[in-house]
Coordinates of C-alpha atoms in Angstrom, one line a residue:
Chain Y
M1 CA -90.0 -99.1 50.6
D2 CA -87.2 -101.5 51.9
L3 CA -87.5 -103.4 48.6
F4 CA -87.0 -100.2 46.7
F5 CA -84.0 -99.3 48.8
S6 CA -82.4 -102.8 48.2
L7 CA -83.0 -102.4 44.5
T8 CA -81.3 -99.0 44.7
V9 CA -78.2 -100.4 46.4
N10 CA -78.0 -103.2 43.8
G11 CA -78.3 -100.7 41.0
L12 CA -75.7 -98.5 42.5
A13 CA -73.3 -101.4 42.9
T14 CA -73.8 -102.5 39.3
G15 CA -73.5 -98.9 38.2
M16 CA -70.1 -98.5 40.0
L17 CA -68.8 -101.6 38.2
I18 CA -69.8 -100.2 34.9
F19 CA -68.4 -96.8 35.9
L20 CA -65.0 -98.4 36.5
L21 CA -65.0 -99.7 33.0
A22 CA -66.6 -96.6 31.4
A23 CA -64.4 -94.1 33.1
G24 CA -61.2 -95.3 31.3
L25 CA -63.1 -95.7 28.1
T26 CA -64.4 -92.1 28.1
L27 CA -60.9 -90.6 28.9
I28 CA -59.3 -92.8 26.2
F29 CA -61.9 -91.6 23.7
G30 CA -61.9 -88.0 24.8
L31 CA -58.1 -87.6 24.9
M32 CA -56.9 -90.0 22.3
D33 CA -59.9 -90.1 20.0
V34 CA -59.7 -93.9 20.1
L35 CA -62.7 -96.1 19.9
N36 CA -61.4 -99.0 22.0
F37 CA -63.8 -102.0 21.6
A38 CA -61.3 -104.2 23.5
H39 CA -61.8 -102.4 26.8
G40 CA -64.0 -105.2 28.0
G41 CA -61.1 -107.5 27.5
L42 CA -59.1 -105.6 30.1
F43 CA -62.1 -106.0 32.5
V44 CA -62.1 -109.8 32.1
W45 CA -58.3 -110.0 32.3
G46 CA -58.5 -108.1 35.6
A47 CA -61.1 -110.5 36.9
F48 CA -59.2 -113.6 36.0
S49 CA -55.7 -112.4 37.0
G50 CA -57.0 -110.9 40.2
V51 CA -58.9 -114.1 41.2
W52 CA -55.9 -116.1 40.4
V53 CA -53.7 -114.0 42.7
Y54 CA -56.5 -114.1 45.3
D55 CA -56.7 -117.9 45.1
L56 CA -52.9 -118.2 45.2
T57 CA -52.3 -115.9 48.2
G58 CA -55.6 -116.0 50.0
S59 CA -55.5 -112.2 50.1
F60 CA -58.4 -110.4 48.4
W61 CA -56.3 -107.1 48.6
L62 CA -53.4 -108.7 46.8
G63 CA -55.9 -110.0 44.2
I64 CA -57.0 -106.3 43.7
V65 CA -53.3 -105.3 43.4
G66 CA -52.7 -108.1 40.9
A67 CA -55.6 -107.1 38.8
I68 CA -54.5 -103.4 38.7
I69 CA -50.9 -104.4 37.8
T70 CA -52.3 -106.7 35.0
G71 CA -54.3 -103.8 33.7
L72 CA -51.3 -101.4 33.8
I73 CA -49.1 -103.9 31.9
L74 CA -51.7 -104.9 29.4
G75 CA -52.6 -101.2 28.9
A76 CA -49.0 -100.3 28.1
I77 CA -48.5 -103.2 25.7
I78 CA -51.8 -102.7 23.9
E79 CA -51.3 -98.9 23.5
Y80 CA -47.8 -99.3 22.2
L81 CA -48.3 -102.3 19.8
I82 CA -52.0 -102.1 18.8
I83 CA -53.4 -98.6 19.3
R84 CA -50.4 -96.4 18.3
P85 CA -50.3 -97.5 14.7
V86 CA -54.0 -96.7 14.2
Y87 CA -54.3 -93.2 15.8
G88 CA -56.5 -91.0 13.7
N89 CA -58.2 -93.8 11.8
H90 CA -61.5 -94.8 13.4
V91 CA -62.3 -97.7 11.0
Q92 CA -59.0 -99.3 11.6
Q93 CA -59.4 -98.7 15.4
I94 CA -62.8 -100.4 15.4
L95 CA -61.6 -103.4 13.4
I96 CA -58.4 -104.0 15.3
T97 CA -59.9 -103.5 18.8
L98 CA -62.8 -105.7 18.0
G99 CA -60.3 -108.3 16.9
L100 CA -58.3 -107.7 20.0
M101 CA -61.4 -108.2 22.2
L102 CA -61.8 -111.6 20.7
V103 CA -58.1 -112.4 21.1
L104 CA -58.1 -111.3 24.8
S105 CA -61.2 -113.4 25.5
E106 CA -59.8 -116.5 23.9
L107 CA -56.4 -116.0 25.5
I108 CA -58.2 -116.2 28.9
K109 CA -59.2 -119.7 28.0
V110 CA -55.6 -120.6 27.0
V111 CA -54.1 -119.2 30.2
F112 CA -56.7 -119.9 32.8
G113 CA -58.6 -122.8 31.1
P114 CA -62.0 -122.8 29.4
D115 CA -64.2 -123.2 32.5
Q116 CA -66.0 -120.6 34.5
K117 CA -64.3 -119.7 37.7
A118 CA -66.0 -119.2 41.0
A119 CA -65.1 -116.4 43.3
T120 CA -66.3 -115.4 46.7
A121 CA -65.8 -112.3 48.7
P122 CA -63.4 -112.5 51.7
E123 CA -65.1 -113.4 55.0
Y124 CA -65.2 -109.9 56.4
L125 CA -67.1 -108.6 53.3
Q126 CA -69.6 -111.4 53.3
G127 CA -73.0 -111.2 54.8
S128 CA -75.2 -108.3 55.4
F129 CA -76.6 -106.1 58.1
M130 CA -79.9 -104.5 58.8
V131 CA -80.7 -100.8 58.9
G132 CA -84.4 -100.7 60.1
D133 CA -86.1 -103.1 57.8
V134 CA -83.6 -102.8 55.0
I135 CA -81.0 -105.5 54.4
L136 CA -77.7 -104.1 53.2
I137 CA -75.3 -106.6 51.6
K138 CA -71.7 -105.7 52.7
Y139 CA -70.0 -106.5 49.4
R140 CA -72.3 -104.3 47.4
L141 CA -71.7 -101.4 49.8
F142 CA -68.0 -102.1 49.4
I143 CA -68.2 -101.9 45.6
I144 CA -70.1 -98.6 45.9
L145 CA -67.5 -97.2 48.3
V146 CA -64.6 -98.3 46.0
G147 CA -66.4 -96.7 43.0
F148 CA -66.8 -93.4 44.8
I149 CA -63.2 -93.5 46.1
V150 CA -61.9 -94.1 42.5
F151 CA -64.1 -91.3 41.3
G152 CA -63.0 -88.9 44.1
V153 CA -59.3 -89.6 43.8
T154 CA -59.3 -89.4 39.9
S155 CA -61.4 -86.2 40.0
L156 CA -58.9 -84.7 42.5
I157 CA -56.0 -85.7 40.2
L158 CA -57.8 -84.3 37.2
K159 CA -58.6 -81.0 39.0
R160 CA -55.6 -80.4 41.2
T161 CA -52.5 -81.8 39.6
R162 CA -50.6 -80.6 36.5
I163 CA -50.9 -84.0 34.8
G164 CA -54.7 -83.9 35.5
L165 CA -54.8 -80.4 33.9
I166 CA -52.9 -81.7 30.9
V167 CA -55.3 -84.6 30.5
R168 CA -58.3 -82.3 30.7
A169 CA -56.7 -79.8 28.3
G170 CA -55.8 -82.7 26.0
V171 CA -59.4 -83.9 25.8
M172 CA -60.4 -80.4 24.6
N173 CA -57.5 -79.7 22.2
K174 CA -54.6 -82.1 22.0
E175 CA -52.8 -80.2 19.3
M176 CA -52.6 -77.1 21.4
V177 CA -51.3 -79.1 24.4
Q178 CA -48.4 -80.2 22.3
T179 CA -47.5 -76.7 21.3
L180 CA -47.3 -75.9 25.0
G181 CA -44.4 -78.4 25.4
V182 CA -46.3 -81.5 26.5
N183 CA -45.3 -84.9 25.1
I184 CA -48.9 -86.0 24.3
R185 CA -47.8 -89.5 23.3
L186 CA -46.5 -90.1 26.8
V187 CA -49.8 -88.7 28.3
F188 CA -51.7 -91.0 25.9
M189 CA -49.9 -94.1 27.2
L190 CA -50.4 -93.0 30.8
V191 CA -54.1 -92.5 30.3
F192 CA -54.5 -95.8 28.5
M193 CA -52.7 -97.6 31.3
V194 CA -54.8 -95.9 34.0
G195 CA -58.0 -96.6 32.0
A196 CA -57.0 -100.3 31.6
A197 CA -56.2 -100.5 35.3
M198 CA -59.6 -99.1 36.3
A199 CA -61.3 -101.7 34.0
A200 CA -59.2 -104.5 35.5
L201 CA -60.1 -103.3 39.0
G202 CA -63.8 -103.4 37.9
G203 CA -63.4 -106.9 36.7
M204 CA -61.8 -108.1 40.0
L205 CA -64.6 -106.5 42.0
M206 CA -67.1 -108.0 39.7
A207 CA -65.9 -111.6 40.4
P208 CA -67.2 -112.0 44.0
Y209 CA -70.3 -109.8 43.1
S210 CA -71.5 -112.2 40.4
G211 CA -69.9 -115.3 42.0
V212 CA -68.6 -116.6 38.7
I213 CA -66.4 -115.2 36.0
Y214 CA -66.1 -116.3 32.4
A215 CA -64.2 -115.3 29.3
E216 CA -67.1 -113.7 27.5
M217 CA -68.2 -111.3 30.2
G218 CA -65.9 -108.6 28.9
L219 CA -68.0 -108.2 25.8
E220 CA -71.2 -107.9 27.7
F221 CA -69.9 -105.3 30.1
G222 CA -68.0 -103.6 27.3
I223 CA -71.2 -102.8 25.5
L224 CA -72.7 -101.4 28.7
A225 CA -69.7 -99.2 29.1
F226 CA -70.1 -97.8 25.6
I227 CA -73.7 -97.0 26.3
V228 CA -72.6 -95.2 29.5
V229 CA -69.9 -93.2 27.6
V230 CA -72.5 -92.1 25.0
I231 CA -75.1 -91.2 27.7
G232 CA -72.6 -89.4 29.9
G233 CA -71.0 -87.4 27.1
M234 CA -67.9 -88.8 25.3
G235 CA -64.8 -87.7 27.1
S236 CA -66.6 -86.6 30.3
F237 CA -65.4 -88.3 33.5
S238 CA -68.2 -86.9 35.7
G239 CA -70.7 -87.8 33.0
S240 CA -69.6 -91.4 33.0
L241 CA -70.3 -91.7 36.7
L242 CA -73.8 -90.2 36.5
A243 CA -74.6 -92.3 33.4
A244 CA -73.3 -95.5 35.0
I245 CA -75.4 -95.0 38.0
L246 CA -78.4 -94.3 35.8
V247 CA -77.8 -97.4 33.8
G248 CA -77.3 -99.5 36.9
L249 CA -80.4 -98.2 38.6
A250 CA -82.5 -98.5 35.5
Q251 CA -81.5 -102.1 35.1
A252 CA -82.2 -102.9 38.8
Y253 CA -85.6 -101.3 38.8
M254 CA -86.7 -102.6 35.5
A255 CA -85.6 -106.2 36.2
Y256 CA -88.0 -106.2 39.2
Y257 CA -90.9 -103.9 38.1
V258 CA -91.0 -104.4 34.3
P259 CA -88.9 -107.6 33.6
A260 CA -90.0 -107.6 30.0
L261 CA -88.2 -104.3 29.4
S262 CA -85.1 -105.1 31.5
L263 CA -83.0 -106.1 28.4
A264 CA -84.0 -103.0 26.4
V265 CA -83.8 -100.4 29.2
N266 CA -80.2 -99.3 28.5
M267 CA -80.9 -98.9 24.8
L268 CA -84.1 -96.9 25.6
L269 CA -82.2 -94.7 28.0
M270 CA -79.5 -94.0 25.4
T271 CA -82.1 -93.3 22.8
V272 CA -83.9 -90.8 25.0
V273 CA -80.7 -89.0 26.0
L274 CA -79.5 -88.9 22.4
I275 CA -82.9 -87.4 21.2
F276 CA -82.8 -84.6 23.8
R277 CA -79.1 -84.2 24.4
P278 CA -77.1 -85.6 21.4
Q279 CA -73.9 -84.5 23.0
G280 CA -74.6 -86.6 26.2
L281 CA -75.5 -85.4 29.7
F282 CA -72.2 -83.6 30.1
R283 CA -70.7 -81.7 27.3
V284 CA -66.9 -81.7 27.1
G285 CA -65.5 -78.1 26.7
V286 CA -65.4 -76.2 23.5
K287 CA -62.1 -75.7 21.9
Chain H
M1 CA -25.5 -56.8 13.0
M2 CA -28.5 -58.8 14.0
S3 CA -28.1 -62.6 14.3
T4 CA -30.6 -64.9 12.7
L5 CA -32.8 -66.8 15.1
L6 CA -34.9 -68.7 12.6
E7 CA -34.3 -69.6 9.0
L8 CA -36.6 -71.4 6.5
N9 CA -35.0 -72.6 3.4
N10 CA -37.1 -73.9 0.5
V11 CA -39.7 -75.3 2.8
Q12 CA -42.4 -77.4 1.1
T13 CA -45.3 -78.8 3.0
H14 CA -48.0 -81.3 2.0
I15 CA -51.2 -81.8 3.9
N16 CA -52.6 -85.2 2.9
Q17 CA -52.5 -85.1 -0.9
F18 CA -52.4 -81.3 -1.1
H19 CA -49.2 -79.5 -1.8
I20 CA -49.7 -76.3 0.3
L21 CA -46.3 -74.7 0.6
H22 CA -44.1 -74.8 -2.5
D23 CA -41.1 -72.7 -1.6
I24 CA -41.0 -70.7 1.6
S25 CA -37.6 -69.2 2.4
F26 CA -37.0 -66.4 4.9
E27 CA -34.9 -65.4 7.9
V28 CA -36.0 -64.0 11.2
P29 CA -33.5 -61.7 12.8
K30 CA -33.3 -61.9 16.6
G31 CA -35.1 -59.2 18.5
E32 CA -37.3 -58.1 15.5
V33 CA -40.9 -58.5 14.5
T34 CA -41.1 -60.3 11.1
V35 CA -44.5 -60.0 9.5
L36 CA -45.8 -62.6 7.0
L37 CA -48.3 -61.0 4.7
G38 CA -50.5 -62.4 1.9
R39 CA -54.0 -63.0 0.8
N40 CA -56.3 -65.6 2.4
G41 CA -55.2 -69.1 1.6
A42 CA -51.7 -68.0 0.5
G43 CA -50.0 -70.4 3.1
K44 CA -49.2 -68.1 6.0
T45 CA -50.9 -70.2 8.7
T46 CA -49.4 -73.4 7.2
T47 CA -46.0 -71.8 7.4
L48 CA -46.3 -71.2 11.1
R49 CA -47.7 -74.7 11.6
S50 CA -44.7 -76.1 9.7
I51 CA -42.3 -74.2 11.9
M52 CA -44.1 -75.6 15.0
G53 CA -44.0 -79.2 13.7
L54 CA -47.8 -79.5 13.4
N55 CA -47.6 -79.8 9.6
P56 CA -43.9 -80.8 9.3
P57 CA -42.2 -79.8 6.0
T58 CA -41.8 -82.6 3.4
E59 CA -38.9 -80.8 1.8
G60 CA -36.5 -78.0 2.8
T61 CA -35.2 -77.0 6.2
V62 CA -36.3 -75.1 9.3
S63 CA -33.4 -74.0 11.4
Y64 CA -33.7 -72.5 14.8
K65 CA -30.6 -71.2 16.5
G66 CA -28.5 -73.0 14.0
Q67 CA -30.2 -76.4 14.5
V68 CA -32.4 -78.1 11.9
I69 CA -35.7 -78.7 13.7
N70 CA -37.8 -80.2 10.8
K71 CA -38.1 -83.7 12.3
W72 CA -38.7 -82.5 15.9
K73 CA -42.1 -83.1 17.5
P74 CA -44.2 -80.0 18.4
H75 CA -43.5 -80.5 22.1
M76 CA -39.7 -80.5 21.6
I77 CA -39.9 -77.4 19.5
A78 CA -42.0 -75.7 22.2
R79 CA -39.6 -76.8 24.9
N80 CA -36.7 -75.3 23.0
G81 CA -38.2 -71.8 23.3
I82 CA -40.8 -71.3 20.5
G83 CA -44.2 -70.2 21.7
Y84 CA -47.3 -70.4 19.4
V85 CA -50.5 -68.4 19.4
P86 CA -52.8 -70.1 16.8
E87 CA -55.4 -68.4 14.7
D88 CA -58.3 -69.9 16.7
Q89 CA -56.4 -69.1 20.0
G90 CA -56.6 -72.7 21.2
I91 CA -58.2 -71.8 24.6
F92 CA -59.2 -74.8 26.7
G93 CA -62.8 -73.8 27.2
D94 CA -63.5 -75.9 30.4
L95 CA -60.3 -74.8 32.2
T96 CA -60.2 -71.6 34.1
V97 CA -57.9 -68.8 33.0
G98 CA -55.5 -69.8 35.8
E99 CA -55.6 -73.4 34.7
N100 CA -55.0 -72.4 31.0
I101 CA -51.9 -70.6 32.1
R102 CA -50.7 -73.4 34.5
V103 CA -50.9 -76.0 31.7
A104 CA -48.7 -73.7 29.7
M105 CA -46.0 -73.2 32.4
Q106 CA -43.3 -75.7 31.6
K107 CA -41.7 -75.0 34.9
E108 CA -42.3 -72.7 37.9
D109 CA -39.2 -70.8 38.4
E110 CA -38.2 -67.1 38.9
T111 CA -38.4 -66.3 35.2
T112 CA -41.8 -67.8 34.6
T113 CA -43.1 -66.2 37.7
E114 CA -41.7 -62.8 36.5
H115 CA -43.3 -63.4 33.1
L116 CA -46.6 -64.3 34.7
E117 CA -46.6 -61.1 36.8
W118 CA -45.8 -59.1 33.8
V119 CA -48.6 -60.5 31.6
L120 CA -51.1 -60.1 34.4
E121 CA -50.0 -56.5 34.7
L122 CA -50.4 -56.1 31.0
F123 CA -53.7 -57.8 30.8
P124 CA -55.5 -57.1 34.1
D125 CA -58.7 -58.8 32.8
L126 CA -56.9 -62.1 33.1
K127 CA -56.3 -61.5 36.8
K128 CA -59.9 -60.4 37.2
F129 CA -61.3 -63.5 35.6
W130 CA -58.6 -65.9 36.9
K131 CA -61.2 -68.4 38.0
K132 CA -63.6 -68.0 35.0
P133 CA -63.6 -70.8 32.4
G134 CA -61.7 -69.9 29.3
G135 CA -64.7 -70.6 27.2
Q136 CA -66.7 -67.8 28.8
L137 CA -64.2 -65.1 28.0
S138 CA -64.9 -62.5 25.3
G139 CA -63.0 -62.8 22.0
G140 CA -60.5 -60.1 23.1
Q141 CA -59.9 -61.7 26.5
K142 CA -59.3 -65.1 24.8
Q143 CA -56.7 -63.5 22.6
M144 CA -55.0 -62.0 25.6
L145 CA -55.0 -65.4 27.3
A146 CA -53.6 -67.0 24.3
I147 CA -50.8 -64.5 24.1
A148 CA -50.2 -64.7 27.9
R149 CA -49.9 -68.5 27.6
A150 CA -47.3 -68.3 24.9
Y151 CA -45.3 -65.7 26.7
V152 CA -45.4 -67.1 30.2
N153 CA -42.5 -69.4 29.5
D154 CA -39.1 -68.0 28.7
N155 CA -39.6 -68.3 25.0
E156 CA -37.1 -66.7 22.6
L157 CA -39.5 -66.7 19.7
L158 CA -43.2 -66.2 19.4
L159 CA -45.3 -67.3 16.4
I160 CA -48.5 -65.3 16.5
D161 CA -51.2 -66.0 13.9
E162 CA -53.7 -63.2 13.1
P163 CA -54.2 -61.8 16.6
S164 CA -56.6 -59.1 15.4
K165 CA -59.0 -61.5 13.7
G166 CA -62.6 -60.9 14.6
L167 CA -61.8 -58.4 17.3
A168 CA -63.3 -54.9 17.8
P169 CA -61.0 -52.0 16.9
I170 CA -60.5 -51.0 20.6
I171 CA -59.4 -54.5 21.5
V172 CA -57.1 -54.6 18.5
E173 CA -55.4 -51.6 19.9
K174 CA -54.9 -53.3 23.2
V175 CA -53.5 -56.5 21.6
M176 CA -51.2 -54.4 19.4
E177 CA -50.0 -52.6 22.5
S178 CA -49.2 -55.9 24.2
I179 CA -47.2 -57.2 21.1
L180 CA -45.3 -53.9 21.0
Y181 CA -44.4 -54.5 24.7
M182 CA -43.3 -58.0 24.0
K183 CA -41.3 -56.9 21.1
E184 CA -38.8 -55.4 23.6
K185 CA -38.3 -58.8 25.2
T186 CA -38.6 -61.4 22.5
T187 CA -38.5 -62.1 18.8
I188 CA -41.8 -62.4 17.0
V189 CA -43.1 -63.9 13.7
L190 CA -46.5 -62.3 13.1
V191 CA -49.1 -63.3 10.6
E192 CA -51.5 -60.4 10.2
Q193 CA -54.2 -59.4 7.7
N194 CA -54.8 -56.1 9.4
F195 CA -52.2 -53.9 7.5
M196 CA -52.5 -51.0 9.9
M197 CA -51.5 -53.3 12.8
A198 CA -48.8 -55.1 10.8
S199 CA -47.2 -51.9 9.7
K200 CA -47.1 -50.4 13.2
I201 CA -45.6 -53.5 14.8
G202 CA -43.4 -55.0 12.0
D203 CA -39.8 -54.4 11.3
S204 CA -39.5 -56.5 8.2
F205 CA -42.0 -58.3 6.0
H206 CA -42.3 -61.3 3.7
I207 CA -45.1 -61.7 1.3
I208 CA -46.4 -65.2 0.7
D209 CA -48.4 -65.9 -2.5
D210 CA -49.6 -69.4 -3.5
G211 CA -47.3 -71.1 -1.1
K212 CA -44.1 -69.2 -2.1
T213 CA -42.3 -66.3 -0.5
V214 CA -42.4 -63.8 -3.4
H215 CA -41.2 -60.6 -1.9
N216 CA -39.5 -59.2 1.2
G217 CA -38.2 -56.0 2.6
M218 CA -38.5 -53.5 5.4
M219 CA -41.9 -52.6 6.6
S220 CA -41.2 -48.9 6.2
D221 CA -40.5 -49.4 2.5
L222 CA -43.7 -51.5 1.9
K223 CA -45.9 -48.6 3.1
Q224 CA -44.5 -46.5 0.2
D225 CA -44.9 -49.2 -2.5
K226 CA -48.5 -48.9 -3.5
N227 CA -48.1 -51.3 -6.5
L228 CA -46.8 -54.1 -4.4
M229 CA -49.5 -53.7 -1.8
K230 CA -52.1 -53.7 -4.5
K231 CA -50.6 -56.7 -6.4
Y232 CA -50.2 -59.1 -3.4
L233 CA -52.3 -57.7 -0.6
G234 CA -55.2 -56.2 -2.5
I235 CA -54.8 -52.9 -0.7
A236 CA -55.4 -49.9 -3.0

């Protein structure tokens, strides 16, 4: 039972990292109808810039702030220069964002060097404690906590503030939102920046979790995030949390109980969901 | 003499490779209800969308309060006092009735509060279902919400596209009553296929045929002109 509990905590922690990446992706797709295959690049840039600030200052929290700022700035630049000219054209979006993903990964090597980088959690987040017979690793619990905080705060903003209402309305019918006096282009940029910042935060949290970071990890996590977005329902924020947790847990359990299936489990999960609920677990509101 | 609030002059609109509007020209006097009539596919909805900037004109001018607004984005047009009720109502299905209205409120001042109170009085169902998701409302209630949302701001002009479409006669009556109330406070451009409703509400009319304004006049005169009604509206 304690093994099962440990696997669950591991799965939840991985799920939360994927959620941070997928949450931005789902909002960007839902609101802006943009298929952003470069989203994983923002994850990896968050990881490298955050670890760089962390190494430079010795402060893990400043590292997190650095990653978030990197995400916000990169998000603004990418939305303005790369995404804006291809709104409404999925083929162009796929081509240009796939290209951007490669550029972002290679630029990591130019800026931070070609080697993998090691990262450790700050001392106060290292180690573990026992609850009964179960060993709980502090850093994993920290990731789970951060994931839920990000979910809670973002949900609150989406539900209780006017900008949140506008984003939710925009996901359902962006044309109508404009005719109500909302500058949707500004909202697009804001959502893209926030999505990029969430991905960058995920990357920074990932660094001490895996111990090493490398330029190609964005692509690996980017694919997972896309699976999560499809399972959760494209455009659904709550759906992305549930789907990310499902994917994280499925990976953790399968890797231990059925290792042969561990690589295929996400695709299987997506296939099952698509067969029974083609619109994903959560359906975004009708127009 | 009534001043002109909106003027379209030789408006032409293309959507992708299709030339939809060929020559739309008409004036909307302040304080009146101007009805756009015509058969299905004549270009009435595209005319409203062109005014709103959703399908901007490729030729000609749209002037609002003397300013040419052709190149303005839809949000700028909305902020300058033009409200829009689309044919499909554009209700945000996952948002509650209250949230649908909050999204529409560009500011929360005395005027919008007054307008909100007024529409809730006019449409008590909206107050009753304030916390119900917009997607769960009946067709008539959705139409009421769409009208309320356009009216809640201090708009000087409302563009309303086929408010009676798909509604039961008793609900059409209610919607008509609400537009008649609004007529006292604002200027309206109405696209309507239901001739009974159009003739009761409208002051003047413009007939659109194949993307062109082909005829105009006072609504009271149109009711007498059986030939015109048959030729352009298919009403015998």
